Amino acid sequence: MKGALKMKHKFLVLGVMLSCLLCFTGCGKQEQQTAQNSVDESRYIPKYYDEDHLKQLADDIEDDFFEAFYKKGVTPENFEEKAYLSLVYGYYFSDEKYETFRKGYESWYKAIDQIGYGSKDTLADDINVESISYEMNNKGQLVLTGRLHGTKHYADMVIYLDNKFTPTPELQVADVVSIMNYETTDIGVTADKTIGEKLENAGLNTLMGMGMAFSILITISLIICLFPLIQKLGTKKNDKKTIAEKAIDNTVGQIAEKEDLSSDAELVAVIAAAIAAYEGSGSTDGFRVRSIRKVNSNWKKF
């Protein structure tokens, strides 16, 4: 009985803990949903940063700018040549805002093939902003995400907005809000991928990484295998040099010994011949001692 009561007590405690976790999870989701699609009204004008105006802003950036640039043959390489004057002098963009749109268009340009479209003529119908969401990030900046829909994939166009709102004559006269009123600080487009495409990319990256690793290992192995051969070549060169030096030393020594022996033999023979001549002996081994007379050379002076 006591064992059964202990088990029931454990199950009861476990159930209470799970219930608390579920409650905390639900509260967290509710807080997250409340924070989404809202702005900091103390820093952003609620009238111009509501869902309708932000949806219009996303449409303007995607349709009136990026798609219009693409149809005119604008590329990331010739963007400054073909778009700088129209943005800076036509829309009164600052250099910082121009740079933001240049980078944003480059990101959109690289993702457009993955998003998918039929042709330039059907581009406006093939790619559009289906929905938006916005929230404040941890830096207190408004982040607007436009959900793009194409013929192949969905994509997220993320737009960072500062709280600087510039009034224009159109706004003051007709209360018309345009892209010139908003201060964008960053724009990026990322296309979604299916699980199969993600696995394919992951597999390719893995194969490339393994290939590079094996190539490096093979190269290192070859270098290590060449070490004995390099050492043998060095030893052979040293041996050849040593042999040559020994041969030279032996040759020089032999020559020196022969010269010393020959000079000693001649000296011995000369002495023997002199002794034999003095004693009147006939054996002089081929050497004869003759008297040397001084020749009178005075006649050469005349």
PDB file of C-alpha atoms in Angstrom:
ATOM      1  CA  MET A   1       0.000   0.000   0.000  1.00  0.00           C
ATOM      2  CA  LYS A   2       2.776   2.408   0.886  1.00  0.00           C
ATOM      3  CA  GLY A   3       4.503   1.719  -2.439  1.00  0.00           C
ATOM      4  CA  ALA A   4       1.303   2.440  -4.365  1.00  0.00           C
ATOM      5  CA  LEU A   5       0.797   5.716  -2.492  1.00  0.00           C
ATOM      6  CA  LYS A   6       4.351   6.798  -3.283  1.00  0.00           C
ATOM      7  CA  MET A   7       3.825   6.081  -6.985  1.00  0.00           C
ATOM      8  CA  LYS A   8       0.566   8.062  -6.997  1.00  0.00           C
ATOM      9  CA  HIS A   9       2.323  10.940  -5.249  1.00  0.00           C
ATOM     10  CA  LYS A  10       5.084  10.953  -7.890  1.00  0.00           C
ATOM     11  CA  PHE A  11       2.583  10.921 -10.751  1.00  0.00           C
ATOM     12  CA  LEU A  12       0.650  13.775  -9.107  1.00  0.00           C
ATOM     13  CA  VAL A  13       3.794  15.909  -8.782  1.00  0.00           C
ATOM     14  CA  LEU A  14       4.752  15.150 -12.392  1.00  0.00           C
ATOM     15  CA  GLY A  15       1.277  16.143 -13.601  1.00  0.00           C
ATOM     16  CA  VAL A  16       1.402  19.453 -11.718  1.00  0.00           C
ATOM     17  CA  MET A  17       4.828  20.241 -13.204  1.00  0.00           C
ATOM     18  CA  LEU A  18       3.638  19.516 -16.752  1.00  0.00           C
ATOM     19  CA  SER A  19       0.565  21.698 -16.231  1.00  0.00           C
ATOM     20  CA  CYS A  20       2.749  24.594 -15.071  1.00  0.00           C
ATOM     21  CA  LEU A  21       5.010  24.221 -18.100  1.00  0.00           C
ATOM     22  CA  LEU A  22       2.032  24.255 -20.459  1.00  0.00           C
ATOM     23  CA  CYS A  23       0.665  27.375 -18.776  1.00  0.00           C
ATOM     24  CA  PHE A  24       3.991  29.189 -19.094  1.00  0.00           C
ATOM     25  CA  THR A  25       4.260  28.146 -22.741  1.00  0.00           C
ATOM     26  CA  GLY A  26       0.776  29.466 -23.454  1.00  0.00           C
ATOM     27  CA  CYS A  27       1.571  32.773 -21.765  1.00  0.00           C
ATOM     28  CA  GLY A  28       4.763  33.101 -23.794  1.00  0.00           C
ATOM     29  CA  LYS A  29       2.902  32.507 -27.057  1.00  0.00           C
ATOM     30  CA  GLN A  30       0.237  35.022 -26.094  1.00  0.00           C
ATOM     31  CA  GLU A  31       2.883  37.662 -25.305  1.00  0.00           C
ATOM     32  CA  GLN A  32       4.629  36.935 -28.613  1.00  0.00           C
ATOM     33  CA  GLN A  33       1.403  37.287 -30.571  1.00  0.00           C
ATOM     34  CA  THR A  34       0.663  40.560 -28.802  1.00  0.00           C
ATOM     35  CA  ALA A  35       4.144  41.953 -29.627  1.00  0.00           C
ATOM     36  CA  GLN A  36       3.811  41.018 -33.302  1.00  0.00           C
ATOM     37  CA  ASN A  37       2.189  43.518 -35.701  1.00  0.00           C
ATOM     38  CA  SER A  38       2.672  46.361 -33.265  1.00  0.00           C
ATOM     39  CA  VAL A  39       5.004  49.347 -33.048  1.00  0.00           C
ATOM     40  CA  ASP A  40       6.488  51.457 -30.316  1.00  0.00           C
ATOM     41  CA  GLU A  41       4.005  54.333 -30.401  1.00  0.00           C
ATOM     42  CA  SER A  42       6.332  56.499 -28.357  1.00  0.00           C
ATOM     43  CA  ARG A  43       8.885  56.509 -31.177  1.00  0.00           C
ATOM     44  CA  TYR A  44       6.875  55.676 -34.329  1.00  0.00           C
ATOM     45  CA  ILE A  45       3.823  57.603 -35.529  1.00  0.00           C
ATOM     46  CA  PRO A  46       1.008  55.020 -35.317  1.00  0.00           C
ATOM     47  CA  LYS A  47      -0.938  56.709 -38.111  1.00  0.00           C
ATOM     48  CA  TYR A  48       1.777  56.051 -40.704  1.00  0.00           C
ATOM     49  CA  TYR A  49       3.158  52.782 -39.328  1.00  0.00           C
ATOM     50  CA  ASP A  50      -0.034  50.762 -39.341  1.00  0.00           C
ATOM     51  CA  GLU A  51      -0.638  47.594 -41.362  1.00  0.00           C
ATOM     52  CA  ASP A  52      -2.114  49.329 -44.424  1.00  0.00           C
ATOM     53  CA  HIS A  53       0.723  51.826 -44.837  1.00  0.00           C
ATOM     54  CA  LEU A  54       3.406  49.206 -44.240  1.00  0.00           C
ATOM     55  CA  LYS A  55       1.787  46.840 -46.762  1.00  0.00           C
ATOM     56  CA  GLN A  56       1.788  49.667 -49.293  1.00  0.00           C
ATOM     57  CA  LEU A  57       5.443  50.334 -48.521  1.00  0.00           C
ATOM     58  CA  ALA A  58       6.388  46.698 -49.158  1.00  0.00           C
ATOM     59  CA  ASP A  59       4.413  46.711 -52.434  1.00  0.00           C
ATOM     60  CA  ASP A  60       6.121  49.912 -53.574  1.00  0.00           C
ATOM     61  CA  ILE A  61       9.595  48.563 -52.897  1.00  0.00           C
ATOM     62  CA  GLU A  62       8.964  45.245 -54.642  1.00  0.00           C
ATOM     63  CA  ASP A  63       6.804  46.421 -57.559  1.00  0.00           C
ATOM     64  CA  ASP A  64       7.705  50.048 -58.275  1.00  0.00           C
ATOM     65  CA  PHE A  65      11.420  49.772 -57.600  1.00  0.00           C
ATOM     66  CA  PHE A  66      12.885  46.275 -57.804  1.00  0.00           C
ATOM     67  CA  GLU A  67      10.666  44.916 -60.582  1.00  0.00           C
ATOM     68  CA  ALA A  68      10.836  48.216 -62.485  1.00  0.00           C
ATOM     69  CA  PHE A  69      14.647  48.173 -62.282  1.00  0.00           C
ATOM     70  CA  TYR A  70      14.734  44.567 -63.464  1.00  0.00           C
ATOM     71  CA  LYS A  71      12.575  45.278 -66.509  1.00  0.00           C
ATOM     72  CA  LYS A  72      14.893  48.150 -67.466  1.00  0.00           C
ATOM     73  CA  GLY A  73      17.905  45.841 -67.458  1.00  0.00           C
ATOM     74  CA  VAL A  74      19.395  47.106 -64.212  1.00  0.00           C
ATOM     75  CA  THR A  75      21.882  44.689 -62.647  1.00  0.00           C
ATOM     76  CA  PRO A  76      23.958  44.911 -59.456  1.00  0.00           C
ATOM     77  CA  GLU A  77      26.951  45.753 -61.646  1.00  0.00           C
ATOM     78  CA  ASN A  78      25.373  48.737 -63.472  1.00  0.00           C
ATOM     79  CA  PHE A  79      23.034  49.823 -60.652  1.00  0.00           C
ATOM     80  CA  GLU A  80      24.889  53.054 -59.926  1.00  0.00           C
ATOM     81  CA  GLU A  81      25.057  53.982 -63.599  1.00  0.00           C
ATOM     82  CA  LYS A  82      21.347  53.468 -64.270  1.00  0.00           C
ATOM     83  CA  ALA A  83      19.651  54.147 -60.922  1.00  0.00           C
ATOM     84  CA  TYR A  84      21.704  56.640 -58.933  1.00  0.00           C
ATOM     85  CA  LEU A  85      20.379  59.835 -60.526  1.00  0.00           C
ATOM     86  CA  SER A  86      16.739  58.743 -60.427  1.00  0.00           C
ATOM     87  CA  LEU A  87      16.906  57.761 -56.759  1.00  0.00           C
ATOM     88  CA  VAL A  88      18.976  60.657 -55.451  1.00  0.00           C
ATOM     89  CA  TYR A  89      17.505  63.480 -57.551  1.00  0.00           C
ATOM     90  CA  GLY A  90      14.112  61.991 -58.425  1.00  0.00           C
ATOM     91  CA  TYR A  91      13.174  60.562 -55.033  1.00  0.00           C
ATOM     92  CA  TYR A  92      15.520  62.694 -52.906  1.00  0.00           C
ATOM     93  CA  PHE A  93      17.320  59.696 -51.460  1.00  0.00           C
ATOM     94  CA  SER A  94      20.293  60.341 -49.219  1.00  0.00           C
ATOM     95  CA  ASP A  95      23.498  58.459 -49.945  1.00  0.00           C
ATOM     96  CA  GLU A  96      22.769  56.119 -47.032  1.00  0.00           C
ATOM     97  CA  LYS A  97      19.266  55.351 -48.282  1.00  0.00           C
ATOM     98  CA  TYR A  98      20.555  54.883 -51.834  1.00  0.00           C
ATOM     99  CA  GLU A  99      23.117  52.371 -50.544  1.00  0.00           C
ATOM    100  CA  THR A 100      20.350  50.533 -48.681  1.00  0.00           C
ATOM    101  CA  PHE A 101      18.302  50.158 -51.868  1.00  0.00           C
ATOM    102  CA  ARG A 102      21.361  49.129 -53.868  1.00  0.00           C
ATOM    103  CA  LYS A 103      22.121  46.274 -51.475  1.00  0.00           C
ATOM    104  CA  GLY A 104      18.432  45.376 -51.253  1.00  0.00           C
ATOM    105  CA  TYR A 105      18.116  45.169 -55.031  1.00  0.00           C
ATOM    106  CA  GLU A 106      21.236  43.004 -55.214  1.00  0.00           C
ATOM    107  CA  SER A 107      19.695  40.602 -52.695  1.00  0.00           C
ATOM    108  CA  TRP A 108      16.372  40.548 -54.579  1.00  0.00           C
ATOM    109  CA  TYR A 109      18.189  40.095 -57.916  1.00  0.00           C
ATOM    110  CA  LYS A 110      20.052  37.011 -56.650  1.00  0.00           C
ATOM    111  CA  ALA A 111      16.875  35.428 -55.238  1.00  0.00           C
ATOM    112  CA  ILE A 112      14.501  36.079 -58.145  1.00  0.00           C
ATOM    113  CA  ASP A 113      15.372  32.878 -60.032  1.00  0.00           C
ATOM    114  CA  GLN A 114      14.700  30.809 -56.919  1.00  0.00           C
ATOM    115  CA  ILE A 115      11.411  32.617 -56.309  1.00  0.00           C
ATOM    116  CA  GLY A 116      10.407  31.942 -59.905  1.00  0.00           C
ATOM    117  CA  TYR A 117       8.697  33.888 -62.686  1.00  0.00           C
ATOM    118  CA  GLY A 118       7.642  33.268 -66.273  1.00  0.00           C
ATOM    119  CA  SER A 119       9.063  36.249 -68.160  1.00  0.00           C
ATOM    120  CA  LYS A 120       9.674  39.962 -67.725  1.00  0.00           C
ATOM    121  CA  ASP A 121       6.241  40.661 -69.191  1.00  0.00           C
ATOM    122  CA  THR A 122       4.516  38.542 -66.529  1.00  0.00           C
ATOM    123  CA  LEU A 123       6.853  39.513 -63.685  1.00  0.00           C
ATOM    124  CA  ALA A 124       4.304  41.787 -61.971  1.00  0.00           C
ATOM    125  CA  ASP A 125       1.739  38.970 -61.866  1.00  0.00           C
ATOM    126  CA  ASP A 126       4.172  36.161 -61.029  1.00  0.00           C
ATOM    127  CA  ILE A 127       5.813  37.798 -57.998  1.00  0.00           C
ATOM    128  CA  ASN A 128       3.876  39.815 -55.451  1.00  0.00           C
ATOM    129  CA  VAL A 129       3.721  40.628 -51.746  1.00  0.00           C
ATOM    130  CA  GLU A 130       1.131  38.236 -50.391  1.00  0.00           C
ATOM    131  CA  SER A 131       1.164  39.370 -46.744  1.00  0.00           C
ATOM    132  CA  ILE A 132       3.229  41.282 -44.199  1.00  0.00           C
ATOM    133  CA  SER A 133       4.196  41.079 -40.548  1.00  0.00           C
ATOM    134  CA  TYR A 134       6.079  43.575 -38.410  1.00  0.00           C
ATOM    135  CA  GLU A 135       7.503  43.851 -34.917  1.00  0.00           C
ATOM    136  CA  MET A 136      10.060  45.701 -32.832  1.00  0.00           C
ATOM    137  CA  ASN A 137      13.456  44.033 -32.481  1.00  0.00           C
ATOM    138  CA  ASN A 138      15.642  44.108 -29.383  1.00  0.00           C
ATOM    139  CA  LYS A 139      17.347  47.285 -30.643  1.00  0.00           C
ATOM    140  CA  GLY A 140      14.076  49.199 -30.723  1.00  0.00           C
ATOM    141  CA  GLN A 141      13.897  49.192 -34.532  1.00  0.00           C
ATOM    142  CA  LEU A 142      10.837  48.309 -36.583  1.00  0.00           C
ATOM    143  CA  VAL A 143      11.298  45.182 -38.726  1.00  0.00           C
ATOM    144  CA  LEU A 144       8.842  44.713 -41.601  1.00  0.00           C
ATOM    145  CA  THR A 145       8.679  41.305 -43.321  1.00  0.00           C
ATOM    146  CA  GLY A 146       6.900  41.007 -46.653  1.00  0.00           C
ATOM    147  CA  ARG A 147       5.958  37.478 -47.724  1.00  0.00           C
ATOM    148  CA  LEU A 148       6.722  37.202 -51.455  1.00  0.00           C
ATOM    149  CA  HIS A 149       4.976  34.602 -53.595  1.00  0.00           C
ATOM    150  CA  GLY A 150       6.505  33.379 -56.853  1.00  0.00           C
ATOM    151  CA  THR A 151       5.985  30.554 -59.320  1.00  0.00           C
ATOM    152  CA  LYS A 152       8.546  28.308 -57.566  1.00  0.00           C
ATOM    153  CA  HIS A 153       9.009  29.355 -53.958  1.00  0.00           C
ATOM    154  CA  TYR A 154       8.002  31.794 -51.288  1.00  0.00           C
ATOM    155  CA  ALA A 155      10.482  34.357 -50.008  1.00  0.00           C
ATOM    156  CA  ASP A 156      10.838  36.813 -47.148  1.00  0.00           C
ATOM    157  CA  MET A 157      11.669  40.441 -47.914  1.00  0.00           C
ATOM    158  CA  VAL A 158      12.868  41.916 -44.615  1.00  0.00           C
ATOM    159  CA  ILE A 159      12.883  45.727 -44.330  1.00  0.00           C
ATOM    160  CA  TYR A 160      14.374  47.604 -41.383  1.00  0.00           C
ATOM    161  CA  LEU A 161      12.756  50.984 -40.708  1.00  0.00           C
ATOM    162  CA  ASP A 162      14.066  53.840 -38.629  1.00  0.00           C
ATOM    163  CA  ASN A 163      11.643  56.149 -36.827  1.00  0.00           C
ATOM    164  CA  LYS A 164      12.616  59.145 -38.966  1.00  0.00           C
ATOM    165  CA  PHE A 165       9.547  60.141 -40.952  1.00  0.00           C
ATOM    166  CA  THR A 166      10.107  62.867 -43.550  1.00  0.00           C
ATOM    167  CA  PRO A 167       7.067  65.012 -44.469  1.00  0.00           C
ATOM    168  CA  THR A 168       6.568  65.777 -48.177  1.00  0.00           C
ATOM    169  CA  PRO A 169       4.296  68.238 -50.047  1.00  0.00           C
ATOM    170  CA  GLU A 170       2.096  65.339 -51.150  1.00  0.00           C
ATOM    171  CA  LEU A 171       1.661  64.315 -47.542  1.00  0.00           C
ATOM    172  CA  GLN A 172       0.805  67.816 -46.376  1.00  0.00           C
ATOM    173  CA  VAL A 173      -1.614  68.557 -49.221  1.00  0.00           C
ATOM    174  CA  ALA A 174      -3.312  65.243 -49.961  1.00  0.00           C
ATOM    175  CA  ASP A 175      -2.138  63.078 -47.039  1.00  0.00           C
ATOM    176  CA  VAL A 176      -0.435  60.734 -49.529  1.00  0.00           C
ATOM    177  CA  VAL A 177       2.313  58.594 -48.046  1.00  0.00           C
ATOM    178  CA  SER A 178       5.094  57.303 -50.282  1.00  0.00           C
ATOM    179  CA  ILE A 179       8.433  55.622 -49.942  1.00  0.00           C
ATOM    180  CA  MET A 180      10.105  59.022 -49.648  1.00  0.00           C
ATOM    181  CA  ASN A 181       8.576  59.470 -46.195  1.00  0.00           C
ATOM    182  CA  TYR A 182      10.121  56.348 -44.668  1.00  0.00           C
ATOM    183  CA  GLU A 183      13.751  55.881 -43.659  1.00  0.00           C
ATOM    184  CA  THR A 184      14.849  52.353 -44.554  1.00  0.00           C
ATOM    185  CA  THR A 185      18.169  51.182 -43.140  1.00  0.00           C
ATOM    186  CA  ASP A 186      18.406  47.660 -44.566  1.00  0.00           C
ATOM    187  CA  ILE A 187      16.612  45.410 -47.063  1.00  0.00           C
ATOM    188  CA  GLY A 188      17.214  41.707 -47.657  1.00  0.00           C
ATOM    189  CA  VAL A 189      15.434  38.955 -49.602  1.00  0.00           C
ATOM    190  CA  THR A 190      15.758  35.246 -48.780  1.00  0.00           C
ATOM    191  CA  ALA A 191      13.967  32.530 -50.754  1.00  0.00           C
ATOM    192  CA  ASP A 192      12.460  29.534 -48.986  1.00  0.00           C
ATOM    193  CA  LYS A 193      13.652  26.055 -49.881  1.00  0.00           C
ATOM    194  CA  THR A 194      11.954  22.692 -49.644  1.00  0.00           C
ATOM    195  CA  ILE A 195      13.267  20.010 -47.319  1.00  0.00           C
ATOM    196  CA  GLY A 196      14.641  18.125 -50.325  1.00  0.00           C
ATOM    197  CA  GLU A 197      16.532  21.189 -51.553  1.00  0.00           C
ATOM    198  CA  LYS A 198      17.908  21.854 -48.079  1.00  0.00           C
ATOM    199  CA  LEU A 199      19.052  18.241 -47.779  1.00  0.00           C
ATOM    200  CA  GLU A 200      20.582  18.421 -51.248  1.00  0.00           C
ATOM    201  CA  ASN A 201      22.509  21.570 -50.380  1.00  0.00           C
ATOM    202  CA  ALA A 202      23.564  20.067 -47.062  1.00  0.00           C
ATOM    203  CA  GLY A 203      24.742  16.920 -48.848  1.00  0.00           C
ATOM    204  CA  LEU A 204      26.705  18.909 -51.404  1.00  0.00           C
ATOM    205  CA  ASN A 205      28.297  21.004 -48.685  1.00  0.00           C
ATOM    206  CA  THR A 206      29.184  17.844 -46.760  1.00  0.00           C
ATOM    207  CA  LEU A 207      30.721  16.227 -49.842  1.00  0.00           C
ATOM    208  CA  MET A 208      32.703  19.359 -50.621  1.00  0.00           C
ATOM    209  CA  GLY A 209      33.948  19.550 -47.052  1.00  0.00           C
ATOM    210  CA  MET A 210      34.898  15.866 -47.005  1.00  0.00           C
ATOM    211  CA  GLY A 211      36.593  16.211 -50.393  1.00  0.00           C
ATOM    212  CA  MET A 212      38.662  19.143 -49.202  1.00  0.00           C
ATOM    213  CA  ALA A 213      39.563  17.299 -45.994  1.00  0.00           C
ATOM    214  CA  PHE A 214      40.631  14.159 -47.888  1.00  0.00           C
ATOM    215  CA  SER A 215      42.630  16.243 -50.373  1.00  0.00           C
ATOM    216  CA  ILE A 216      44.511  17.915 -47.535  1.00  0.00           C
ATOM    217  CA  LEU A 217      45.136  14.556 -45.829  1.00  0.00           C
ATOM    218  CA  ILE A 218      46.392  12.982 -49.070  1.00  0.00           C
ATOM    219  CA  THR A 219      48.710  15.929 -49.692  1.00  0.00           C
ATOM    220  CA  ILE A 220      50.096  15.696 -46.161  1.00  0.00           C
ATOM    221  CA  SER A 221      50.556  11.913 -46.553  1.00  0.00           C
ATOM    222  CA  LEU A 222      52.475  12.380 -49.812  1.00  0.00           C
ATOM    223  CA  ILE A 223      54.734  14.971 -48.200  1.00  0.00           C
ATOM    224  CA  ILE A 224      55.406  12.617 -45.266  1.00  0.00           C
ATOM    225  CA  CYS A 225      56.159   9.745 -47.674  1.00  0.00           C
ATOM    226  CA  LEU A 226      58.704  11.908 -49.491  1.00  0.00           C
ATOM    227  CA  PHE A 227      60.665  12.639 -46.309  1.00  0.00           C
ATOM    228  CA  PRO A 228      62.752   9.370 -46.437  1.00  0.00           C
ATOM    229  CA  LEU A 229      63.523   9.914 -50.125  1.00  0.00           C
ATOM    230  CA  ILE A 230      64.653  13.475 -49.470  1.00  0.00           C
ATOM    231  CA  GLN A 231      66.775  12.243 -46.567  1.00  0.00           C
ATOM    232  CA  LYS A 232      68.369   9.535 -48.753  1.00  0.00           C
ATOM    233  CA  LEU A 233      69.178  12.045 -51.474  1.00  0.00           C
ATOM    234  CA  GLY A 234      70.853  14.271 -48.909  1.00  0.00           C
ATOM    235  CA  THR A 235      72.816  11.307 -47.484  1.00  0.00           C
ATOM    236  CA  LYS A 236      73.979  10.235 -50.959  1.00  0.00           C
ATOM    237  CA  LYS A 237      75.205  13.724 -51.728  1.00  0.00           C
ATOM    238  CA  ASN A 238      77.123  13.819 -48.446  1.00  0.00           C
ATOM    239  CA  ASP A 239      78.595  10.334 -49.105  1.00  0.00           C
ATOM    240  CA  LYS A 240      79.722  11.333 -52.598  1.00  0.00           C
ATOM    241  CA  LYS A 241      81.322  14.463 -51.215  1.00  0.00           C
ATOM    242  CA  THR A 242      83.087  12.467 -48.480  1.00  0.00           C
ATOM    243  CA  ILE A 243      84.352   9.871 -50.972  1.00  0.00           C
ATOM    244  CA  ALA A 244      85.657  12.587 -53.269  1.00  0.00           C
ATOM    245  CA  GLU A 245      87.443  14.301 -50.385  1.00  0.00           C
ATOM    246  CA  LYS A 246      89.004  11.002 -49.250  1.00  0.00           C
ATOM    247  CA  ALA A 247      90.145  10.208 -52.796  1.00  0.00           C
ATOM    248  CA  ILE A 248      91.756  13.619 -53.110  1.00  0.00           C
ATOM    249  CA  ASP A 249      93.467  13.228 -49.733  1.00  0.00           C
ATOM    250  CA  ASN A 250      94.768   9.753 -50.662  1.00  0.00           C
ATOM    251  CA  THR A 251      96.059  10.961 -53.997  1.00  0.00           C
ATOM    252  CA  VAL A 252      97.828  13.913 -52.434  1.00  0.00           C
ATOM    253  CA  GLY A 253      99.307  11.661 -49.751  1.00  0.00           C
ATOM    254  CA  GLN A 254     100.555   9.154 -52.284  1.00  0.00           C
ATOM    255  CA  ILE A 255     102.120  11.881 -54.394  1.00  0.00           C
ATOM    256  CA  ALA A 256     103.803  13.343 -51.339  1.00  0.00           C
ATOM    257  CA  GLU A 257     105.115   9.924 -50.272  1.00  0.00           C
ATOM    258  CA  LYS A 258     106.481   9.186 -53.745  1.00  0.00           C
ATOM    259  CA  GLU A 259     108.231  12.516 -53.917  1.00  0.00           C
ATOM    260  CA  ASP A 260     109.801  12.005 -50.502  1.00  0.00           C
ATOM    261  CA  LEU A 261     110.963   8.462 -51.349  1.00  0.00           C
ATOM    262  CA  SER A 262     112.400   9.458 -54.700  1.00  0.00           C
ATOM    263  CA  SER A 263     114.358  12.356 -53.183  1.00  0.00           C
ATOM    264  CA  ASP A 264     115.673  10.079 -50.395  1.00  0.00           C
ATOM    265  CA  ALA A 265     116.752   7.415 -52.902  1.00  0.00           C
ATOM    266  CA  GLU A 266     118.634   9.935 -55.009  1.00  0.00           C
ATOM    267  CA  LEU A 267     120.351  11.316 -51.934  1.00  0.00           C
ATOM    268  CA  VAL A 268     121.386   7.817 -50.828  1.00  0.00           C
ATOM    269  CA  ALA A 269     122.687   7.005 -54.306  1.00  0.00           C
ATOM    270  CA  VAL A 270     124.745  10.194 -54.495  1.00  0.00           C
ATOM    271  CA  ILE A 271     126.298   9.537 -51.095  1.00  0.00           C
ATOM    272  CA  ALA A 272     127.054   5.925 -52.038  1.00  0.00           C
ATOM    273  CA  ALA A 273     128.691   7.008 -55.291  1.00  0.00           C
ATOM    274  CA  ALA A 274     130.834   9.546 -53.472  1.00  0.00           C
ATOM    275  CA  ILE A 275     131.989   6.938 -50.959  1.00  0.00           C
ATOM    276  CA  ALA A 276     132.776   4.459 -53.713  1.00  0.00           C
ATOM    277  CA  ALA A 277     134.774   7.010 -55.656  1.00  0.00           C
ATOM    278  CA  TYR A 278     136.744   7.915 -52.557  1.00  0.00           C
ATOM    279  CA  GLU A 279     137.566   4.263 -51.791  1.00  0.00           C
ATOM    280  CA  GLY A 280     138.209   3.392 -55.406  1.00  0.00           C
ATOM    281  CA  SER A 281     135.315   0.942 -55.654  1.00  0.00           C
ATOM    282  CA  GLY A 282     133.815   0.364 -59.074  1.00  0.00           C
ATOM    283  CA  SER A 283     130.216  -0.271 -58.023  1.00  0.00           C
ATOM    284  CA  THR A 284     128.346   3.002 -57.858  1.00  0.00           C
ATOM    285  CA  ASP A 285     124.915   1.777 -59.100  1.00  0.00           C
ATOM    286  CA  GLY A 286     125.049   4.006 -62.147  1.00  0.00           C
ATOM    287  CA  PHE A 287     126.184   7.167 -60.381  1.00  0.00           C
ATOM    288  CA  ARG A 288     129.645   8.715 -60.991  1.00  0.00           C
ATOM    289  CA  VAL A 289     131.248  11.483 -59.007  1.00  0.00           C
ATOM    290  CA  ARG A 290     133.162  13.906 -61.165  1.00  0.00           C
ATOM    291  CA  SER A 291     135.287  16.838 -60.155  1.00  0.00           C
ATOM    292  CA  ILE A 292     133.735  20.159 -60.860  1.00  0.00           C
ATOM    293  CA  ARG A 293     136.011  22.902 -62.087  1.00  0.00           C
ATOM    294  CA  LYS A 294     135.163  26.528 -62.140  1.00  0.00           C
ATOM    295  CA  VAL A 295     135.133  27.923 -65.641  1.00  0.00           C
ATOM    296  CA  ASN A 296     136.859  31.232 -66.226  1.00  0.00           C
ATOM    297  CA  SER A 297     134.239  33.537 -67.582  1.00  0.00           C
ATOM    298  CA  ASN A 298     136.194  36.762 -67.605  1.00  0.00           C
ATOM    299  CA  TRP A 299     136.430  36.715 -71.430  1.00  0.00           C
ATOM    300  CA  LYS A 300     132.684  37.322 -71.624  1.00  0.00           C
ATOM    301  CA  LYS A 301     133.195  40.769 -70.176  1.00  0.00           C
ATOM    302  CA  PHE A 302     134.983  41.971 -73.353  1.00  0.00           C
TER     303      PHE A 302
END
